[in-house]
mmCIF file of C-alpha atoms and ligand atoms in Angstrom:
data_model
loop_
_atom_site.group_PDB
_atom_site.id
_atom_site.type_symbol
_atom_site.label_atom_id
_atom_site.label_comp_id
_atom_site.label_asym_id
_atom_site.label_seq_id
_atom_site.Cartn_x
_atom_site.Cartn_y
_atom_site.Cartn_z
ATOM 1 C CA UNK A 20 157.325 78.350 246.086
ATOM 2 C CA UNK A 21 157.681 81.897 247.542
ATOM 3 C CA UNK A 22 160.122 84.682 246.705
ATOM 4 C CA UNK A 23 160.287 88.104 248.338
ATOM 5 C CA UNK A 24 159.568 90.292 245.293
ATOM 6 C CA UNK A 25 156.768 90.268 242.745
ATOM 7 C CA UNK A 26 153.060 89.496 242.838
ATOM 8 C CA UNK A 27 150.993 86.724 244.388
ATOM 9 C CA UNK A 28 149.378 85.091 241.371
ATOM 10 C CA UNK A 29 146.783 82.363 240.752
ATOM 11 C CA UNK A 30 146.114 80.705 237.392
ATOM 12 C CA UNK A 31 142.689 79.051 237.218
ATOM 13 C CA UNK A 32 142.418 76.416 234.485
ATOM 14 C CA UNK A 33 146.192 75.913 234.562
ATOM 15 C CA UNK A 34 146.018 72.491 232.856
ATOM 16 C CA UNK A 35 143.977 73.742 229.872
ATOM 17 C CA UNK A 36 145.000 74.813 226.376
ATOM 18 C CA UNK A 37 144.749 78.503 227.382
ATOM 19 C CA UNK A 38 146.113 78.021 230.942
ATOM 20 C CA UNK A 39 149.247 76.310 229.625
ATOM 21 C CA UNK A 40 149.913 79.234 227.263
ATOM 22 C CA UNK A 41 149.250 81.619 230.148
ATOM 23 C CA UNK A 42 152.053 80.003 232.161
ATOM 24 C CA UNK A 43 154.380 79.944 229.175
ATOM 25 C CA UNK A 44 153.722 83.639 228.486
ATOM 26 C CA UNK A 45 154.213 84.715 232.126
ATOM 27 C CA UNK A 46 157.514 82.861 232.032
ATOM 28 C CA UNK A 47 158.642 84.337 228.693
ATOM 29 C CA UNK A 48 157.761 87.872 229.838
ATOM 30 C CA UNK A 49 159.647 87.328 233.143
ATOM 31 C CA UNK A 50 156.579 88.586 234.995
ATOM 32 C CA UNK A 51 157.595 89.121 238.629
ATOM 33 C CA UNK A 52 155.915 86.374 240.675
ATOM 34 C CA UNK A 53 156.301 86.118 244.463
ATOM 35 C CA UNK A 54 154.003 83.093 244.758
ATOM 36 C CA UNK A 55 152.014 81.061 242.246
ATOM 37 C CA UNK A 56 148.912 78.908 242.759
ATOM 38 C CA UNK A 57 147.989 76.568 239.945
ATOM 39 C CA UNK A 58 144.291 75.757 240.116
ATOM 40 C CA UNK A 59 142.096 73.410 238.090
ATOM 41 C CA UNK A 60 139.321 70.860 238.754
ATOM 42 C CA UNK A 61 139.400 68.215 241.473
ATOM 43 C CA UNK A 62 140.506 65.760 238.744
ATOM 44 C CA UNK A 63 143.871 67.508 238.536
ATOM 45 C CA UNK A 64 144.494 68.079 242.237
ATOM 46 C CA UNK A 65 147.889 66.685 243.234
ATOM 47 C CA UNK A 66 149.326 66.602 239.708
ATOM 48 C CA UNK A 67 152.598 68.479 239.129
ATOM 49 C CA UNK A 68 153.458 71.224 236.636
ATOM 50 C CA UNK A 69 156.872 72.788 236.005
ATOM 51 C CA UNK A 70 157.088 76.589 235.926
ATOM 52 C CA UNK A 71 160.325 78.565 235.655
ATOM 53 C CA UNK A 72 162.342 75.487 236.595
ATOM 54 C CA UNK A 73 160.339 74.706 239.754
ATOM 55 C CA UNK A 74 157.688 72.078 240.351
ATOM 56 C CA UNK A 75 154.191 73.195 241.429
ATOM 57 C CA UNK A 76 151.338 71.035 242.691
ATOM 58 C CA UNK A 77 147.896 71.620 241.201
ATOM 59 C CA UNK A 78 145.070 72.362 243.608
ATOM 60 C CA UNK A 79 141.311 72.266 243.152
ATOM 61 C CA UNK A 80 140.005 75.818 242.623
ATOM 62 C CA UNK A 81 137.907 76.866 245.605
ATOM 63 C CA UNK A 82 136.947 80.216 247.216
ATOM 64 C CA UNK A 83 139.687 79.847 249.878
ATOM 65 C CA UNK A 84 142.302 79.303 247.135
ATOM 66 C CA UNK A 85 142.363 83.080 246.625
ATOM 67 C CA UNK A 86 143.454 84.077 250.157
ATOM 68 C CA UNK A 87 146.486 86.361 249.718
ATOM 69 C CA UNK A 88 146.241 86.355 245.903
ATOM 70 C CA UNK A 89 146.745 89.761 244.183
ATOM 71 C CA UNK A 90 146.181 88.676 240.608
ATOM 72 C CA UNK A 91 144.023 85.800 239.333
ATOM 73 C CA UNK A 92 144.015 84.737 235.686
ATOM 74 C CA UNK A 93 140.880 82.712 234.882
ATOM 75 C CA UNK A 94 140.403 80.336 231.930
ATOM 76 C CA UNK A 95 138.342 77.435 233.249
ATOM 77 C CA UNK A 96 135.004 78.244 231.565
ATOM 78 C CA UNK A 97 132.243 80.740 232.253
ATOM 79 C CA UNK A 98 130.523 78.870 235.081
ATOM 80 C CA UNK A 99 133.754 78.663 237.102
ATOM 81 C CA UNK A 100 134.379 82.376 236.541
ATOM 82 C CA UNK A 101 130.825 83.224 237.630
ATOM 83 C CA UNK A 102 131.298 81.177 240.785
ATOM 84 C CA UNK A 103 134.897 81.984 241.747
ATOM 85 C CA UNK A 104 135.881 85.368 240.242
ATOM 86 C CA UNK A 105 133.750 87.286 242.819
ATOM 87 C CA UNK A 106 135.356 85.155 245.579
ATOM 88 C CA UNK A 107 138.812 86.171 244.340
ATOM 89 C CA UNK A 108 137.786 89.851 244.188
ATOM 90 C CA UNK A 109 136.264 89.630 247.690
ATOM 91 C CA UNK A 110 139.683 88.522 248.933
ATOM 92 C CA UNK A 111 141.458 91.479 247.283
ATOM 93 C CA UNK A 112 142.546 90.041 243.927
ATOM 94 C CA UNK A 113 142.232 91.641 240.510
ATOM 95 C CA UNK A 114 140.787 89.074 238.099
ATOM 96 C CA UNK A 115 141.578 88.895 234.390
ATOM 97 C CA UNK A 116 138.867 86.635 233.023
ATOM 98 C CA UNK A 117 139.219 84.828 229.701
ATOM 99 C CA UNK A 118 135.599 83.643 229.550
ATOM 100 C CA UNK A 119 132.443 85.315 228.254
ATOM 101 C CA UNK A 120 130.962 85.448 231.793
ATOM 102 C CA UNK A 121 131.515 89.202 232.353
ATOM 103 C CA UNK A 122 132.411 90.534 228.905
ATOM 104 C CA UNK A 123 129.145 92.352 228.269
ATOM 105 C CA UNK A 124 128.641 93.401 231.903
ATOM 106 C CA UNK A 125 128.351 97.201 232.063
ATOM 107 C CA UNK A 126 130.760 97.481 235.015
ATOM 108 C CA UNK A 127 133.434 95.237 233.504
ATOM 109 C CA UNK A 128 135.990 96.650 231.065
ATOM 110 C CA UNK A 129 136.588 94.465 228.008
ATOM 111 C CA UNK A 130 140.126 95.235 226.998
ATOM 112 C CA UNK A 131 142.539 94.855 224.097
ATOM 113 C CA UNK A 132 145.486 97.060 225.121
ATOM 114 C CA UNK A 133 146.248 98.260 221.562
ATOM 115 C CA UNK A 134 142.659 99.539 221.333
ATOM 116 C CA UNK A 135 141.217 100.586 224.710
ATOM 117 C CA UNK A 136 143.858 100.307 227.430
ATOM 118 C CA UNK A 137 142.370 103.365 229.174
ATOM 119 C CA UNK A 138 139.167 101.410 229.910
ATOM 120 C CA UNK A 139 141.196 99.516 232.534
ATOM 121 C CA UNK A 140 140.927 102.560 234.790
ATOM 122 C CA UNK A 141 137.243 101.778 235.435
ATOM 123 C CA UNK A 142 137.289 98.238 236.734
ATOM 124 C CA UNK A 143 135.501 96.783 239.739
ATOM 125 C CA UNK A 144 137.930 93.946 240.342
ATOM 126 C CA UNK A 145 137.224 91.990 237.159
ATOM 127 C CA UNK A 146 138.670 92.755 233.719
ATOM 128 C CA UNK A 147 137.372 90.722 230.800
ATOM 129 C CA UNK A 148 139.580 89.378 228.047
ATOM 130 C CA UNK A 149 137.594 89.321 224.776
ATOM 131 C CA UNK A 150 136.929 86.333 222.541
ATOM 132 C CA UNK A 151 139.953 85.339 220.457
ATOM 133 C CA UNK A 152 138.280 86.053 217.089
ATOM 134 C CA UNK A 153 137.241 89.504 218.287
ATOM 135 C CA UNK A 154 140.707 90.414 219.568
ATOM 136 C CA UNK A 155 142.637 89.880 216.353
ATOM 137 C CA UNK A 156 139.957 91.688 214.337
ATOM 138 C CA UNK A 157 139.850 94.837 216.499
ATOM 139 C CA UNK A 158 143.651 95.087 216.574
ATOM 140 C CA UNK A 159 143.561 95.275 212.746
ATOM 141 C CA UNK A 160 140.547 97.611 212.568
ATOM 142 C CA UNK A 161 141.384 100.151 215.277
ATOM 143 C CA UNK A 162 144.061 102.092 213.335
ATOM 144 C CA UNK A 163 141.662 102.261 210.371
ATOM 145 C CA UNK A 164 138.793 103.481 212.583
ATOM 146 C CA UNK A 165 141.024 106.133 214.143
ATOM 147 C CA UNK A 166 142.311 107.536 210.862
ATOM 148 C CA UNK A 167 139.439 107.062 208.409
ATOM 149 C CA UNK A 168 136.314 106.233 210.456
ATOM 150 C CA UNK A 169 134.535 102.879 210.221
ATOM 151 C CA UNK A 170 130.939 102.200 209.186
ATOM 152 C CA UNK A 171 130.553 98.501 208.492
ATOM 153 C CA UNK A 172 132.341 95.199 209.138
ATOM 154 C CA UNK A 173 131.484 91.805 207.632
ATOM 155 C CA UNK A 174 133.752 88.991 208.829
ATOM 156 C CA UNK A 175 134.024 85.281 208.029
ATOM 157 C CA UNK A 176 136.307 83.280 210.308
ATOM 158 C CA UNK A 177 138.371 80.144 209.704
ATOM 159 C CA UNK A 178 139.004 78.988 213.276
ATOM 160 C CA UNK A 179 141.484 76.438 214.584
ATOM 161 C CA UNK A 180 140.408 73.554 216.813
ATOM 162 C CA UNK A 181 142.588 74.694 219.750
ATOM 163 C CA UNK A 182 139.969 77.404 220.310
ATOM 164 C CA UNK A 183 137.685 74.610 221.515
ATOM 165 C CA UNK A 184 140.207 73.266 224.036
ATOM 166 C CA UNK A 185 142.565 70.361 224.524
ATOM 167 C CA UNK A 186 139.880 67.739 223.762
ATOM 168 C CA UNK A 187 139.200 69.262 220.315
ATOM 169 C CA UNK A 188 142.925 69.187 219.448
ATOM 170 C CA UNK A 189 142.994 65.482 220.361
ATOM 171 C CA UNK A 190 139.840 64.860 218.336
ATOM 172 C CA UNK A 191 141.369 66.394 215.180
ATOM 173 C CA UNK A 192 144.554 64.329 215.545
ATOM 174 C CA UNK A 193 142.794 61.045 216.383
ATOM 175 C CA UNK A 194 140.251 61.435 213.570
ATOM 176 C CA UNK A 195 142.906 62.336 211.013
ATOM 177 C CA UNK A 196 144.904 59.217 211.924
ATOM 178 C CA UNK A 197 141.764 57.045 211.850
ATOM 179 C CA UNK A 198 140.737 58.314 208.401
ATOM 180 C CA UNK A 199 144.224 57.819 206.943
ATOM 181 C CA UNK A 200 144.343 54.303 208.460
ATOM 182 C CA UNK A 201 140.830 53.477 207.195
ATOM 183 C CA UNK A 202 139.600 52.951 210.768
ATOM 184 C CA UNK A 203 136.214 53.802 212.325
ATOM 185 C CA UNK A 204 135.830 56.831 214.588
ATOM 186 C CA UNK A 205 132.989 58.589 216.376
ATOM 187 C CA UNK A 206 133.054 62.400 216.606
ATOM 188 C CA UNK A 207 132.395 63.416 220.220
ATOM 189 C CA UNK A 208 133.603 66.985 220.741
ATOM 190 C CA UNK A 209 132.947 69.323 217.796
ATOM 191 C CA UNK A 210 131.167 71.475 216.938
ATOM 192 C CA UNK A 211 130.009 71.874 220.574
ATOM 193 C CA UNK A 212 130.759 69.298 223.272
ATOM 194 C CA UNK A 213 127.329 69.631 224.934
ATOM 195 C CA UNK A 214 125.219 69.677 221.721
ATOM 196 C CA UNK A 215 123.140 66.806 220.396
ATOM 197 C CA UNK A 216 125.047 66.154 217.160
ATOM 198 C CA UNK A 217 128.755 65.884 216.508
ATOM 199 C CA UNK A 218 130.481 66.058 213.126
ATOM 200 C CA UNK A 219 133.950 65.058 211.971
ATOM 201 C CA UNK A 220 136.404 67.960 211.809
ATOM 202 C CA UNK A 221 139.208 66.123 209.971
ATOM 203 C CA UNK A 222 139.047 66.928 206.235
ATOM 204 C CA UNK A 223 135.945 69.050 206.917
ATOM 205 C CA UNK A 224 134.721 72.610 207.648
ATOM 206 C CA UNK A 225 131.966 73.134 210.240
ATOM 207 C CA UNK A 226 129.913 76.350 210.056
ATOM 208 C CA UNK A 227 128.998 76.257 213.747
ATOM 209 C CA UNK A 228 131.091 77.573 216.652
ATOM 210 C CA UNK A 229 129.288 77.581 219.991
ATOM 211 C CA UNK A 230 125.528 77.206 220.305
ATOM 212 C CA UNK A 231 122.893 78.633 217.969
ATOM 213 C CA UNK A 232 120.937 81.625 219.277
ATOM 214 C CA UNK A 233 117.284 82.401 218.496
ATOM 215 C CA UNK A 234 118.294 84.907 215.778
ATOM 216 C CA UNK A 235 120.071 82.189 213.731
ATOM 217 C CA UNK A 236 123.577 83.384 214.615
ATOM 218 C CA UNK A 237 125.837 81.271 216.829
ATOM 219 C CA UNK A 238 127.031 82.549 220.205
ATOM 220 C CA UNK A 239 130.576 82.897 218.793
ATOM 221 C CA UNK A 240 129.194 85.140 216.032
ATOM 222 C CA UNK A 241 127.213 87.232 218.522
ATOM 223 C CA UNK A 242 130.306 87.533 220.755
ATOM 224 C CA UNK A 243 132.250 88.982 217.801
ATOM 225 C CA UNK A 244 129.435 91.400 216.978
ATOM 226 C CA UNK A 245 128.732 92.657 220.518
ATOM 227 C CA UNK A 246 132.304 92.661 221.809
ATOM 228 C CA UNK A 247 133.605 94.614 218.793
ATOM 229 C CA UNK A 248 131.102 97.408 219.423
ATOM 230 C CA UNK A 249 131.960 97.526 223.138
ATOM 231 C CA UNK A 250 135.756 97.531 222.730
ATOM 232 C CA UNK A 251 135.723 100.141 219.953
ATOM 233 C CA UNK A 252 133.071 102.238 221.730
ATOM 234 C CA UNK A 253 130.929 102.127 218.577
ATOM 235 C CA UNK A 254 127.401 101.046 219.476
ATOM 236 C CA UNK A 255 126.219 102.016 215.967
ATOM 237 C CA UNK A 256 128.917 100.131 214.019
ATOM 238 C CA UNK A 257 127.322 97.665 211.593
ATOM 239 C CA UNK A 258 128.917 94.248 212.233
ATOM 240 C CA UNK A 259 128.054 90.802 210.934
ATOM 241 C CA UNK A 260 129.965 87.535 211.410
ATOM 242 C CA UNK A 261 130.006 83.944 210.143
ATOM 243 C CA UNK A 262 132.244 81.653 212.193
ATOM 244 C CA UNK A 263 133.597 78.396 210.761
ATOM 245 C CA UNK A 264 135.794 75.673 212.293
ATOM 246 C CA UNK A 265 138.603 74.225 210.170
ATOM 247 C CA UNK A 266 140.973 71.283 210.646
ATOM 248 C CA UNK A 267 143.842 73.586 211.683
ATOM 249 C CA UNK A 268 145.446 73.016 215.096
ATOM 250 C CA UNK A 269 146.287 76.628 216.006
ATOM 251 C CA UNK A 270 145.856 80.033 214.368
ATOM 252 C CA UNK A 271 142.543 81.687 213.535
ATOM 253 C CA UNK A 272 142.141 83.347 210.112
ATOM 254 C CA UNK A 273 139.569 85.966 209.154
ATOM 255 C CA UNK A 274 138.365 87.381 205.864
ATOM 256 C CA UNK A 275 137.117 90.877 206.724
ATOM 257 C CA UNK A 276 135.197 93.340 204.544
ATOM 258 C CA UNK A 277 135.044 96.906 205.857
ATOM 259 C CA UNK A 278 133.478 100.166 204.791
ATOM 260 C CA UNK A 279 135.214 103.335 205.950
ATOM 261 C CA UNK A 280 133.951 106.927 206.170
ATOM 262 C CA UNK A 281 136.069 108.165 203.228
ATOM 263 C CA UNK A 282 136.148 107.266 199.537
ATOM 264 C CA UNK A 283 139.562 108.708 198.583
ATOM 265 C CA UNK A 284 141.845 106.269 200.422
ATOM 266 C CA UNK A 285 143.989 103.836 198.452
ATOM 267 C CA UNK A 286 145.441 100.444 199.346
ATOM 268 C CA UNK A 287 149.004 101.789 199.725
ATOM 269 C CA UNK A 288 147.824 104.262 202.377
ATOM 270 C CA UNK A 289 146.085 101.473 204.286
ATOM 271 C CA UNK A 290 149.190 99.279 204.092
ATOM 272 C CA UNK A 291 151.426 102.099 205.375
ATOM 273 C CA UNK A 292 149.039 102.778 208.221
ATOM 274 C CA UNK A 293 148.815 99.136 209.318
ATOM 275 C CA UNK A 294 152.540 98.437 208.957
ATOM 276 C CA UNK A 295 153.283 101.055 211.639
ATOM 277 C CA UNK A 296 150.404 100.174 213.984
ATOM 278 C CA UNK A 297 150.874 98.466 217.364
ATOM 279 C CA UNK A 298 150.630 94.689 217.495
ATOM 280 C CA UNK A 299 150.388 94.316 213.707
ATOM 281 C CA UNK A 300 152.771 92.717 211.214
ATOM 282 C CA UNK A 301 151.954 93.498 207.598
ATOM 283 C CA UNK A 302 152.524 90.517 205.297
ATOM 284 C CA UNK A 303 151.189 91.732 201.994
ATOM 285 C CA UNK A 304 153.217 91.150 198.854
ATOM 286 C CA UNK A 305 151.078 89.233 196.341
ATOM 287 C CA UNK A 306 153.776 89.426 193.644
ATOM 288 C CA UNK A 307 155.972 87.279 195.894
ATOM 289 C CA UNK A 308 153.105 85.195 197.311
ATOM 290 C CA UNK A 309 153.500 86.751 200.755
ATOM 291 C CA UNK A 310 150.375 86.667 202.948
ATOM 292 C CA UNK A 311 149.539 85.565 206.504
ATOM 293 C CA UNK A 312 148.866 81.882 207.247
ATOM 294 C CA UNK A 313 148.083 80.114 210.531
ATOM 295 C CA UNK A 314 151.047 77.741 210.175
ATOM 296 C CA UNK A 315 153.376 80.773 210.208
ATOM 297 C CA UNK A 316 151.775 82.566 213.163
ATOM 298 C CA UNK A 317 151.895 79.795 215.779
ATOM 299 C CA UNK A 318 153.903 80.869 218.827
ATOM 300 C CA UNK A 319 153.937 84.542 217.773
ATOM 301 C CA UNK A 320 152.190 87.333 219.656
ATOM 302 C CA UNK A 321 151.330 89.644 216.729
ATOM 303 C CA UNK A 322 148.325 89.982 214.494
ATOM 304 C CA UNK A 323 149.278 89.384 210.849
ATOM 305 C CA UNK A 324 147.465 91.318 208.109
ATOM 306 C CA UNK A 325 147.604 90.878 204.345
ATOM 307 C CA UNK A 326 145.644 90.525 201.081
ATOM 308 C CA UNK A 327 144.472 94.141 201.435
ATOM 309 C CA UNK A 328 142.341 95.049 198.425
ATOM 310 C CA UNK A 329 139.929 97.805 197.503
ATOM 311 C CA UNK A 330 136.418 96.582 196.784
ATOM 312 C CA UNK A 331 135.743 96.483 193.040
ATOM 313 C CA UNK A 332 132.361 98.238 193.344
ATOM 314 C CA UNK A 333 132.747 100.548 196.365
ATOM 315 C CA UNK A 334 135.711 102.958 196.720
ATOM 316 C CA UNK A 335 135.072 103.111 200.500
ATOM 317 C CA UNK A 336 135.115 99.276 200.817
ATOM 318 C CA UNK A 337 138.226 97.148 201.563
ATOM 319 C CA UNK A 338 138.992 93.455 202.045
ATOM 320 C CA UNK A 339 141.603 92.170 204.519
ATOM 321 C CA UNK A 340 142.942 88.780 205.608
ATOM 322 C CA UNK A 341 143.861 88.690 209.307
ATOM 323 C CA UNK A 342 145.610 85.795 211.097
ATOM 324 C CA UNK A 343 146.807 85.321 214.679
ATOM 325 C CA UNK A 344 147.678 82.643 217.236
ATOM 326 C CA UNK A 345 144.308 82.249 218.984
ATOM 327 C CA UNK A 346 145.884 80.924 222.189
ATOM 328 C CA UNK A 347 148.377 83.834 222.406
ATOM 329 C CA UNK A 348 147.021 87.190 221.204
ATOM 330 C CA UNK A 349 143.552 85.596 221.300
ATOM 331 C CA UNK A 350 143.854 84.590 224.953
ATOM 332 C CA UNK A 351 147.055 84.238 227.035
ATOM 333 C CA UNK A 352 149.134 87.072 225.587
ATOM 334 C CA UNK A 353 146.242 89.538 225.613
ATOM 335 C CA UNK A 354 145.639 88.645 229.293
ATOM 336 C CA UNK A 355 149.308 89.058 230.231
ATOM 337 C CA UNK A 356 149.373 92.309 228.231
ATOM 338 C CA UNK A 357 146.408 93.513 230.331
ATOM 339 C CA UNK A 358 148.388 92.651 233.463
ATOM 340 C CA UNK A 359 151.441 94.529 232.145
ATOM 341 C CA UNK A 360 149.190 97.510 231.393
ATOM 342 C CA UNK A 361 147.841 97.405 234.968
ATOM 343 C CA UNK A 362 151.409 97.489 236.281
ATOM 344 C CA UNK A 363 152.336 100.333 233.887
ATOM 345 C CA UNK A 364 149.279 102.368 234.942
ATOM 346 C CA UNK A 365 150.136 101.803 238.629
ATOM 347 C CA UNK A 366 146.912 99.845 239.136
ATOM 348 C CA UNK A 367 148.410 96.596 240.436
ATOM 349 C CA UNK A 368 149.773 97.283 243.867
HETATM 350 P P1 NAP B 426 140.484 73.194 228.105
HETATM 351 O O1 NAP B 426 141.739 72.908 227.384
HETATM 352 O O2 NAP B 426 139.363 72.229 227.997
HETATM 353 O O3 NAP B 426 140.835 73.415 229.670
HETATM 354 C C1 NAP B 426 139.836 73.640 230.626
HETATM 355 C C2 NAP B 426 140.479 74.054 231.929
HETATM 356 O O4 NAP B 426 139.454 74.346 232.888
HETATM 357 C C3 NAP B 426 141.309 72.932 232.543
HETATM 358 O O5 NAP B 426 142.395 73.481 233.248
HETATM 359 C C4 NAP B 426 140.331 72.297 233.519
HETATM 360 O O6 NAP B 426 140.944 71.612 234.571
HETATM 361 C C5 NAP B 426 139.655 73.531 234.042
HETATM 362 N N1 NAP B 426 138.394 73.192 234.689
HETATM 363 C C6 NAP B 426 137.375 72.473 234.166
HETATM 364 N N2 NAP B 426 136.409 72.314 235.101
HETATM 365 C C7 NAP B 426 136.843 72.937 236.218
HETATM 366 C C8 NAP B 426 136.307 73.106 237.520
HETATM 367 N N3 NAP B 426 135.122 72.603 237.859
HETATM 368 N N4 NAP B 426 137.036 73.810 238.434
HETATM 369 C C9 NAP B 426 138.246 74.330 238.096
HETATM 370 N N5 NAP B 426 138.799 74.186 236.880
HETATM 371 C C10 NAP B 426 138.110 73.507 235.945
HETATM 372 O O7 NAP B 426 139.866 74.587 227.656
HETATM 373 P P2 NAP B 426 140.634 75.931 227.196
HETATM 374 O O8 NAP B 426 140.711 75.937 225.734
HETATM 375 O O9 NAP B 426 141.856 76.104 227.995
HETATM 376 O O10 NAP B 426 139.545 76.999 227.578
HETATM 377 C C11 NAP B 426 139.145 77.215 228.898
HETATM 378 C C12 NAP B 426 138.194 78.398 228.918
HETATM 379 O O11 NAP B 426 138.923 79.563 228.508
HETATM 380 C C13 NAP B 426 137.032 78.282 227.940
HETATM 381 O O12 NAP B 426 135.935 77.601 228.498
HETATM 382 C C14 NAP B 426 136.729 79.718 227.631
HETATM 383 O O13 NAP B 426 135.841 80.246 228.589
HETATM 384 C C15 NAP B 426 138.077 80.389 227.748
HETATM 385 N N6 NAP B 426 138.670 80.588 226.424
HETATM 386 C C16 NAP B 426 138.773 81.827 225.979
HETATM 387 C C17 NAP B 426 139.281 82.074 224.749
HETATM 388 C C18 NAP B 426 139.288 83.460 224.220
HETATM 389 O O14 NAP B 426 138.828 83.606 223.135
HETATM 390 N N7 NAP B 426 139.815 84.436 224.925
HETATM 391 C C19 NAP B 426 139.715 81.061 223.925
HETATM 392 C C20 NAP B 426 139.619 79.778 224.384
HETATM 393 C C21 NAP B 426 139.086 79.561 225.634
HETATM 394 P P3 NAP B 426 141.103 69.998 234.520
HETATM 395 O O15 NAP B 426 142.293 69.731 233.643
HETATM 396 O O16 NAP B 426 141.334 69.651 235.944
HETATM 397 O O17 NAP B 426 139.831 69.443 233.970
HETATM 398 O O1 3JN B 427 136.103 78.317 219.568
HETATM 399 C C1 3JN B 427 136.986 79.179 219.547
HETATM 400 O O2 3JN B 427 137.807 79.223 218.620
HETATM 401 C C2 3JN B 427 137.066 80.168 220.638
HETATM 402 C C3 3JN B 427 136.283 79.721 221.798
HETATM 403 C C4 3JN B 427 136.222 80.376 222.915
HETATM 404 C C5 3JN B 427 135.385 79.910 224.008
HETATM 405 C C6 3JN B 427 135.181 78.544 224.192
HETATM 406 C C7 3JN B 427 134.340 78.094 225.203
HETATM 407 C C8 3JN B 427 133.711 78.997 226.024
HETATM 408 C C9 3JN B 427 134.779 80.817 224.863
HETATM 409 C C10 3JN B 427 135.079 82.269 224.709
HETATM 410 O O3 3JN B 427 136.129 82.671 225.180
HETATM 411 O O4 3JN B 427 134.298 83.010 224.131
HETATM 412 C C11 3JN B 427 133.912 80.354 225.839
HETATM 413 C C12 3JN B 427 133.182 81.292 226.730
HETATM 414 O O5 3JN B 427 133.712 81.631 227.767
HETATM 415 O O6 3JN B 427 132.059 81.660 226.383
#
């Protein structure tokens, strides 16, 4: 399908949980598309997907797929990005990559537009989209860093299964049905599809997201720690993370403890600051039981912040509860926002 105006776009991983949201978001934002290639594995080649009222045929992603493509949105896993993103760049495309393949590469900007849009100016063809848990946290922390300074962050996450892809969503649903029906089931996907052991996620909480590293942290935890420092340009920021999977379909939640550089700030000031900050919706009214929850954030692009409290022992310490749709602000929307920023900055010709 070709039209005369707009950009030549490819979506890699178009059948996946993130890729599907990518298409939905491009459509909702009326992003100008002259031609669209939907790419996935050989398994999907020939299947059809509807986009903007027209039918598109999926193709296997290959180096030649990127001939004539100006913009390629990747979410098919790190190994595919390592193999094909340079091929897309070689053929003149700008790549927005949703995987961890290039996030910590010194020449690749890692961008959350509310925080470091200007970093886009220094790309070499590839722009990395951060990890979903990192994105929602830095959106909430950046206004605080800017106004009061930030010294320390300790975060515990409560992550939805959709972060682990379409197969993890199916596993949660199938297991839940099996347990309620008193039937047998064998966990096969979570916590990590390629790991030795699998545990049930239905009616459970699993304190492992991605593989364990030698230092005892998981890769998801290390992504949050390293990516936060890079995006906020704060190499010395003290960050620690514990990442946990919950039986929630979509919407990651985070309990975040921070220490700021001042000890004379009160909760009302923090609330006023966050309520007027980009990308944030403040939902913080304990008297009326108002606070963010994943079930309320699904399908929304914002980051929801609530339960803001001063630490009882440290006047410079605060606790926050931060929730967002991990497939939207955590992945597809942040990527499309990056693309819109490129257009705004005149960097997508
Ligand atoms: P998913 O639902 O399992 O989908 C995987 C997608 O990758 C499918 O479209 C699949 O195509 C495609 N794919 C698999 N092998 C391929 C190959 N050899 N060549 C081309 N395409 C291939 O997973 P997801 O949740 O969408 O996540 C996909 C990736 O996005 C993840 O691996 C991760 O790197 C990234 N991600 C990022 C975030 C974030 O925090 N920003 C969050 C979630 C995921 P088929 O349908 O043909 O198999
Ligand atoms: O598990 C989650 O909630 C988020 C997972 C993201 C993810 C899953 C598989 C591979 C990533 C990511 O974006 O960090 C990757 C990866 O590319 O490393």
